[in-house]
Coordinates of N, CA, C and O in Angstrom, one line a residue:
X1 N -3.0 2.0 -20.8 CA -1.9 1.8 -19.8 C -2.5 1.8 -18.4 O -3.6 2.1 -18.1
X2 N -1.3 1.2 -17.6 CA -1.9 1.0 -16.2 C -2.0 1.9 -15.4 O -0.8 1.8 -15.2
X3 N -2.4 2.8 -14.6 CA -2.3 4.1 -13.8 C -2.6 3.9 -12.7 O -3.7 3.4 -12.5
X4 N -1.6 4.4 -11.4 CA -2.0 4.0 -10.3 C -2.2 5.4 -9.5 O -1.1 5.8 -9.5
X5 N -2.8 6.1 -9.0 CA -2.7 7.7 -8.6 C -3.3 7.7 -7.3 O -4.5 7.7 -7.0
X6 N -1.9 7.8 -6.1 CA -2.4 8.0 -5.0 C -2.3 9.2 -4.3 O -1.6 10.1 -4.5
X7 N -3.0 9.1 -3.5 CA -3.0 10.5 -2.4 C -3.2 10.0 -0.6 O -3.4 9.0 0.0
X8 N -3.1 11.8 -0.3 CA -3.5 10.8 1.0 C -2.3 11.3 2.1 O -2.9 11.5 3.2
X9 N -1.2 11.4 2.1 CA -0.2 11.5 2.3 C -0.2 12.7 3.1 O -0.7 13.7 2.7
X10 N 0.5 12.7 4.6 CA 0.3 14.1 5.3 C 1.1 14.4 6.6 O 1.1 13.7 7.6
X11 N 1.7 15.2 6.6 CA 2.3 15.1 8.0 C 1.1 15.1 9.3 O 0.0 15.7 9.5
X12 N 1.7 14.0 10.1 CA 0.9 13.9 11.4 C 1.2 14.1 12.5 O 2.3 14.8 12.3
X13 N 1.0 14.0 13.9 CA 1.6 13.2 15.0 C 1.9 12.3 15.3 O 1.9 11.3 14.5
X14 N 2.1 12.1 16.1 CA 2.8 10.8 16.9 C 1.5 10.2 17.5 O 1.4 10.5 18.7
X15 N 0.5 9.4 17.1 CA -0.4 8.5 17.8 C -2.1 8.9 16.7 O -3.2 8.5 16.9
X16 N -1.6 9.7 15.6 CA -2.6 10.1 14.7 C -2.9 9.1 13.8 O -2.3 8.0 13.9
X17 N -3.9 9.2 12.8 CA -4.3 8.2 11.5 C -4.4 9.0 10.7 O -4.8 10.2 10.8
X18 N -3.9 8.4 9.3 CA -4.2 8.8 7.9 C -5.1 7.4 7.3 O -5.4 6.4 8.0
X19 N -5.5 7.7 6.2 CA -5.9 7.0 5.2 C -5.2 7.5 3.9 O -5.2 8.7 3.4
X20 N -4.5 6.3 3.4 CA -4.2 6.5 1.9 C -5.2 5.9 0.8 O -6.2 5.3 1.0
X21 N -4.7 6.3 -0.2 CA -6.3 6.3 -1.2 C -5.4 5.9 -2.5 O -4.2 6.2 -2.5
X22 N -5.9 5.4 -3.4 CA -4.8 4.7 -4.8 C -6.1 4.2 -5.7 O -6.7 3.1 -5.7
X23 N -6.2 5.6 -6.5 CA -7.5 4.9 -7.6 C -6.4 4.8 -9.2 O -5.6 5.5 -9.7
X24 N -7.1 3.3 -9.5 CA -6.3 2.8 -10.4 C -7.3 2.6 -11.8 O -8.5 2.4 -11.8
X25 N -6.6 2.7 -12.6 CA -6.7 2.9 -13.9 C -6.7 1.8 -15.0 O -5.9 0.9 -14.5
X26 N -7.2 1.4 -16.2 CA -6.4 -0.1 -17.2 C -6.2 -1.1 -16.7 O -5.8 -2.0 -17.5
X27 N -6.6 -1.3 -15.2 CA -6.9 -2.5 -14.5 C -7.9 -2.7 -13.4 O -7.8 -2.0 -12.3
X28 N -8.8 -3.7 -13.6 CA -9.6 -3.8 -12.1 C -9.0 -4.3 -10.9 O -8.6 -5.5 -10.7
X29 N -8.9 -3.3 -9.8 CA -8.7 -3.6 -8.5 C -9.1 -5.0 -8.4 O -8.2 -5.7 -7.9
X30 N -10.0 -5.6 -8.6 CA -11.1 -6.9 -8.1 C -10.0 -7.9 -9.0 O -10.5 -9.0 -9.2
X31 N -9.0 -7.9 -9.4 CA -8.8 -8.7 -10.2 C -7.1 -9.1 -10.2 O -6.4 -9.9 -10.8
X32 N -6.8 -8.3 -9.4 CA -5.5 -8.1 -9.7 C -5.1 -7.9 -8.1 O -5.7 -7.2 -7.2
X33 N -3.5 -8.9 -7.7 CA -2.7 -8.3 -6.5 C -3.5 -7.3 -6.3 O -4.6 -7.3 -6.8
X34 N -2.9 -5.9 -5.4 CA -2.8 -4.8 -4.8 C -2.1 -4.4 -3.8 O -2.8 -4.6 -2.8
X35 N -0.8 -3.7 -3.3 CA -0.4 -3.6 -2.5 C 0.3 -2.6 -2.4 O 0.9 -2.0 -3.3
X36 N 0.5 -2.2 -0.9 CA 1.1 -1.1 -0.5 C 2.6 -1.4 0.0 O 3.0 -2.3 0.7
X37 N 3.4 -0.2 -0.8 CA 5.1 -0.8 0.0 C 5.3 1.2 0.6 O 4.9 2.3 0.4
X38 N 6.4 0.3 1.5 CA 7.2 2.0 2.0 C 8.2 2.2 2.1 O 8.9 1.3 2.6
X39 N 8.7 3.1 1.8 CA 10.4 3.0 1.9 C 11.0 4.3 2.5 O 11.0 5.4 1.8
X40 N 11.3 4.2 3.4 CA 12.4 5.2 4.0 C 13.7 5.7 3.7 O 14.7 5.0 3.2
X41 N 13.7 6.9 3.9 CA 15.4 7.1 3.6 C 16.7 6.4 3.8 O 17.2 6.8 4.8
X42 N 17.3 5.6 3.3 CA 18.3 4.6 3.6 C 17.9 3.3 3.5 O 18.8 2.4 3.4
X43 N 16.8 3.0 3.5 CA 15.7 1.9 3.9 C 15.6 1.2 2.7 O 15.6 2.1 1.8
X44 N 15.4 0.1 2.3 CA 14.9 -1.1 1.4 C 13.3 -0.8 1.3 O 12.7 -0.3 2.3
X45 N 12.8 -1.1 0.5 CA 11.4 -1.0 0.5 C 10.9 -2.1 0.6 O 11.4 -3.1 0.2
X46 N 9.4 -2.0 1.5 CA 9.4 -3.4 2.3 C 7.6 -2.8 2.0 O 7.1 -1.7 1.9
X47 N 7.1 -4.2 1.8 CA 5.5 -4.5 2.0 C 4.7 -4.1 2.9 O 4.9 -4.8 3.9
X48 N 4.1 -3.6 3.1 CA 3.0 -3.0 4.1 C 2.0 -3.7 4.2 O 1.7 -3.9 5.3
X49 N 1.2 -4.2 3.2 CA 0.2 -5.0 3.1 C -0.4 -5.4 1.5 O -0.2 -4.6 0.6
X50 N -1.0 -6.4 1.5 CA -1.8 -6.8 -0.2 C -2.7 -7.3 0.0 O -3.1 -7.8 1.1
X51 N -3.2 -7.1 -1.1 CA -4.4 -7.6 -1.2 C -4.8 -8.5 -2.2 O -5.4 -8.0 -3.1
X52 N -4.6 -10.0 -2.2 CA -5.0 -10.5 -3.6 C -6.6 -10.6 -3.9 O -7.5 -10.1 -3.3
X53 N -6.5 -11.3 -5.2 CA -7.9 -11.2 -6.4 C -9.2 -11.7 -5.4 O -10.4 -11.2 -5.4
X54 N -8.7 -12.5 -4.7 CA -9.5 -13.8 -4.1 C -10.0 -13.0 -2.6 O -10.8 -13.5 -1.8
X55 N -9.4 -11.9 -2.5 CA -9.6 -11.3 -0.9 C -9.1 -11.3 0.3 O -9.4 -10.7 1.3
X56 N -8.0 -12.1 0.0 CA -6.8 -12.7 0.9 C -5.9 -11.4 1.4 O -5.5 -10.7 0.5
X57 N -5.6 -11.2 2.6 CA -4.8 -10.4 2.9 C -3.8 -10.4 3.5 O -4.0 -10.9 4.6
X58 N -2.3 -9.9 3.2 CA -0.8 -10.4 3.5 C -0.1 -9.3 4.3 O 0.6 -8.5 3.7
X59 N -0.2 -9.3 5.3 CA 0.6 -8.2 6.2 C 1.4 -8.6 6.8 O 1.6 -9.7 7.4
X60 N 2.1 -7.3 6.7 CA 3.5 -7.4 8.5 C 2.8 -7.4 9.2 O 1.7 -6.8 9.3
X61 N 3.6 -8.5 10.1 CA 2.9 -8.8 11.0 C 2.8 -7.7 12.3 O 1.8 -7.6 13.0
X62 N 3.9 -6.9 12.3 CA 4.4 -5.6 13.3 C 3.5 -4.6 13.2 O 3.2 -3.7 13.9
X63 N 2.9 -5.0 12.0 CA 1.9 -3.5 11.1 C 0.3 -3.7 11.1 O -0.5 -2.8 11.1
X64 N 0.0 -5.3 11.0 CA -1.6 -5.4 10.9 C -2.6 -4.9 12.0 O -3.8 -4.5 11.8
X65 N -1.8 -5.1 13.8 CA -2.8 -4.5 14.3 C -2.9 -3.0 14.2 O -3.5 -2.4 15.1
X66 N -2.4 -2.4 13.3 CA -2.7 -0.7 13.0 C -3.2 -0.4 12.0 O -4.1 0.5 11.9
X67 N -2.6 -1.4 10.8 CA -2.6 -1.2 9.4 C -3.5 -1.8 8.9 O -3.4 -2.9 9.3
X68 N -4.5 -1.6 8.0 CA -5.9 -2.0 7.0 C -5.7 -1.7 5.9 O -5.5 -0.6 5.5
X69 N -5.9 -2.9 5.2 CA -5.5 -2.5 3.6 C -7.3 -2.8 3.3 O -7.8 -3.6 4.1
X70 N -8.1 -2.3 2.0 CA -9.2 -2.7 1.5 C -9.1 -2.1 0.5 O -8.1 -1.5 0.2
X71 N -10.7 -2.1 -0.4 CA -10.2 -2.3 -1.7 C -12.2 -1.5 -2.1 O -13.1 -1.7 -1.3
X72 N -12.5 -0.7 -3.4 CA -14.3 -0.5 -2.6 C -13.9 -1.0 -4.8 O -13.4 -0.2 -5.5
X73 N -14.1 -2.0 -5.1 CA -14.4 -2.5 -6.8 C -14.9 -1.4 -7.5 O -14.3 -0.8 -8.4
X74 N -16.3 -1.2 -6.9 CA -17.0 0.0 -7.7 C -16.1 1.7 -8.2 O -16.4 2.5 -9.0
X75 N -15.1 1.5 -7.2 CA -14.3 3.1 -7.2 C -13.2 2.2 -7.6 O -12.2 2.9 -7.5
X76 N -12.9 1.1 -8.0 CA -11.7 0.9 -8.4 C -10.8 1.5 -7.3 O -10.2 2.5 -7.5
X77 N -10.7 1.2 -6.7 CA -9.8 2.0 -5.5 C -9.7 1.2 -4.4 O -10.4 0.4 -3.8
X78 N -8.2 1.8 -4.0 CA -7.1 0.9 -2.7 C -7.0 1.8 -1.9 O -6.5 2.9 -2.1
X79 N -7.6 1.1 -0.8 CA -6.9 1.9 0.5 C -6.2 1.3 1.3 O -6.1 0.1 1.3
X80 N -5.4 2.2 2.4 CA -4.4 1.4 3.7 C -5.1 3.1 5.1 O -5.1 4.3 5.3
X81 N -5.4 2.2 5.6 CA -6.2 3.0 6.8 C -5.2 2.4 7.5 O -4.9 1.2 7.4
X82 N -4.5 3.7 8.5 CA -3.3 3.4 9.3 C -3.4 4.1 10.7 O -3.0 5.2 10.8
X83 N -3.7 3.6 11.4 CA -4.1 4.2 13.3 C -2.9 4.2 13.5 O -2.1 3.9 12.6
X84 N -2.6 4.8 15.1 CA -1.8 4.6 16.2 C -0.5 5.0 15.7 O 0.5 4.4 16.1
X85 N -0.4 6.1 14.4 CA 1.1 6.4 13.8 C 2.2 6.5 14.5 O 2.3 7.3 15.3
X86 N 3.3 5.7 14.3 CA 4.7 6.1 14.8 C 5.6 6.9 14.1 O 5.3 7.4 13.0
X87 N 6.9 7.2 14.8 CA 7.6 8.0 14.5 C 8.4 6.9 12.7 O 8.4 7.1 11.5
X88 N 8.7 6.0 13.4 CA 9.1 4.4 12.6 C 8.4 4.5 11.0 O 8.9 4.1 10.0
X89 N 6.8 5.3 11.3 CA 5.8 5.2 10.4 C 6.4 5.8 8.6 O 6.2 5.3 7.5
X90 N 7.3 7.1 9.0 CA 7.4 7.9 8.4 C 8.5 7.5 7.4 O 9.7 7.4 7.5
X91 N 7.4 7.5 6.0 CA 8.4 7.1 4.9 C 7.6 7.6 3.5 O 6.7 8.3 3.8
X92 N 7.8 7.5 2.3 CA 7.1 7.6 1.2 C 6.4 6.1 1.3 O 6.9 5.1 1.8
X93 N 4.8 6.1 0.7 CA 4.3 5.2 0.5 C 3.7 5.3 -0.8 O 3.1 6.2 -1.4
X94 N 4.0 4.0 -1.1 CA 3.7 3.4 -2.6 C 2.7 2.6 -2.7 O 2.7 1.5 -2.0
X95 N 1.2 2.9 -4.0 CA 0.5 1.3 -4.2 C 1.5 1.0 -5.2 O 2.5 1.7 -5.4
X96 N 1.2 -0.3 -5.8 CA 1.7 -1.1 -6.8 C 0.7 -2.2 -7.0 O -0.2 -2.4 -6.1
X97 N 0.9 -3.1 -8.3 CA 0.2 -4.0 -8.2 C 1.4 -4.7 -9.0 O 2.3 -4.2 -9.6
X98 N 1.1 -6.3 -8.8 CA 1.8 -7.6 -9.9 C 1.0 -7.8 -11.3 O 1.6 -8.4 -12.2
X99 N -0.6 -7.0 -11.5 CA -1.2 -7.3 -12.7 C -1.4 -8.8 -12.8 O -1.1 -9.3 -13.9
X100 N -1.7 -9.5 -11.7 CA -2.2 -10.4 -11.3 C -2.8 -10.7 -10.4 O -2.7 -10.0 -9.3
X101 N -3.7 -12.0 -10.4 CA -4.1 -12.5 -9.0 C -3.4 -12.7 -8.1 O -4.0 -12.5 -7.0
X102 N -2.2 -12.9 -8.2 CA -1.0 -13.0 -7.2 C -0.4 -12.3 -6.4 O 0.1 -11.3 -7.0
X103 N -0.2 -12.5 -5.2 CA 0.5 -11.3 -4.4 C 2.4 -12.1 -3.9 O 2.6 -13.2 -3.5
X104 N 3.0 -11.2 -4.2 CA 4.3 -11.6 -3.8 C 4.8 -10.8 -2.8 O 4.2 -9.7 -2.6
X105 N 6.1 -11.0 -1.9 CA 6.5 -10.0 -1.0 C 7.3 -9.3 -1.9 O 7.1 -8.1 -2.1
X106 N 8.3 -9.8 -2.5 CA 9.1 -8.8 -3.5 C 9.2 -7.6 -3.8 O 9.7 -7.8 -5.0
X107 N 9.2 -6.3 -3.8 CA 9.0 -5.3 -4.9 C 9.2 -5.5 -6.0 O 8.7 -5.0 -6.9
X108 N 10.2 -6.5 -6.2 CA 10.7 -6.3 -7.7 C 9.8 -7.2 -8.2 O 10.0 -7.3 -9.5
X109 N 8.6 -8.1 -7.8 CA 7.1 -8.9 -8.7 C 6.4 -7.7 -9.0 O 5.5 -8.1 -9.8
X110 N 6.3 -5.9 -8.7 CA 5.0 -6.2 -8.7 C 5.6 -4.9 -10.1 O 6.6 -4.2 -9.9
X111 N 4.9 -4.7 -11.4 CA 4.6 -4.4 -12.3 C 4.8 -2.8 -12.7 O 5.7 -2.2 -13.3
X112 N 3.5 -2.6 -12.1 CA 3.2 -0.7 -11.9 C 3.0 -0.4 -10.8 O 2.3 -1.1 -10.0
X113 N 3.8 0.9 -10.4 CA 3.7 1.3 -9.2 C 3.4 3.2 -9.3 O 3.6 3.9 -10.3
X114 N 2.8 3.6 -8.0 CA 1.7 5.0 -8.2 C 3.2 5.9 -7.7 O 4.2 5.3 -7.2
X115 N 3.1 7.3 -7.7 CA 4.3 7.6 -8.0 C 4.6 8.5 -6.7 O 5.4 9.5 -6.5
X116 N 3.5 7.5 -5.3 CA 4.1 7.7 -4.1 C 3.7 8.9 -3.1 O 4.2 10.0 -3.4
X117 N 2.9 8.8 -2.0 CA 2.7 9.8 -1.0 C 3.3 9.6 0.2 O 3.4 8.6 1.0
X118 N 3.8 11.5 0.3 CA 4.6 10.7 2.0 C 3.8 11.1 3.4 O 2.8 11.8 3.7
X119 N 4.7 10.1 3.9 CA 3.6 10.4 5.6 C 4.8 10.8 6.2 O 5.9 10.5 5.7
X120 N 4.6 11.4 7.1 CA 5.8 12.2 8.2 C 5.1 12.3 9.7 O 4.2 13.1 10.0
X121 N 5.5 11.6 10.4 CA 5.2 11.5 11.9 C 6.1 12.4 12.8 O 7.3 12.3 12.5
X122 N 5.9 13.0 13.6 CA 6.6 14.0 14.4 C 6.2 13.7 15.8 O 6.7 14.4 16.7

């Protein structure tokens, strides 16, 4: 089975960084989508960033000069390195993947999803 298990997740301030972390399981990162979604209370869950097979990377645009999605093959493992935190920031964050090369904006393309760390900006 697919296993997505992230961490990472922390209350901050207002102008702080986290790094989230998503080491995955039953599938190679190198091979497959990868991406981070977030969803706030009331809020639609929206894409943060991906990362396809090929290296290609798909961000909000509102979000890329803060937000860094990468990927280390050897650890099987996804990250999203996030500077300059806002209040805005603060939601549960999810990896997921499509279990493909392909990256979609959708939530509803992508497959398995990790079972979510929250960030809290104050």
């Amino acid at each position: 089975d697919v296993q997505l298990v992230e961490s990472g997740g922390d209350s901050v301030q207002n102008g702080g960084s986290l790094t989230l972390v998503c080491i995955a399981s039953g599938l190679n990162v190198s091979s497959s989508c990868m991406a981070y979604f977030r969803q706030a209370p009331g809020k639609e869950r929206e894409r943060v960033a991906a990362l396809a097979a090929d290296g290609r990377i798909f961000s909000t645009n509102s979000l890329k000069a803060r937000f860094t999605i990468s990927r280390n093959n050897a650890k099987n493992t996804l990250y999203l390195e996030m500077n300059n935190l806002k209040i805005d920031d603060s939601a549960m964050y999810y990896c997921a993947t499509t279990r493909s090369e392909y990256c979609y904006t959708r939530a509803q393309s992508y497959e398995v999803w990790g079972q979510g760390t929250q960030v809290t900006v104050s």
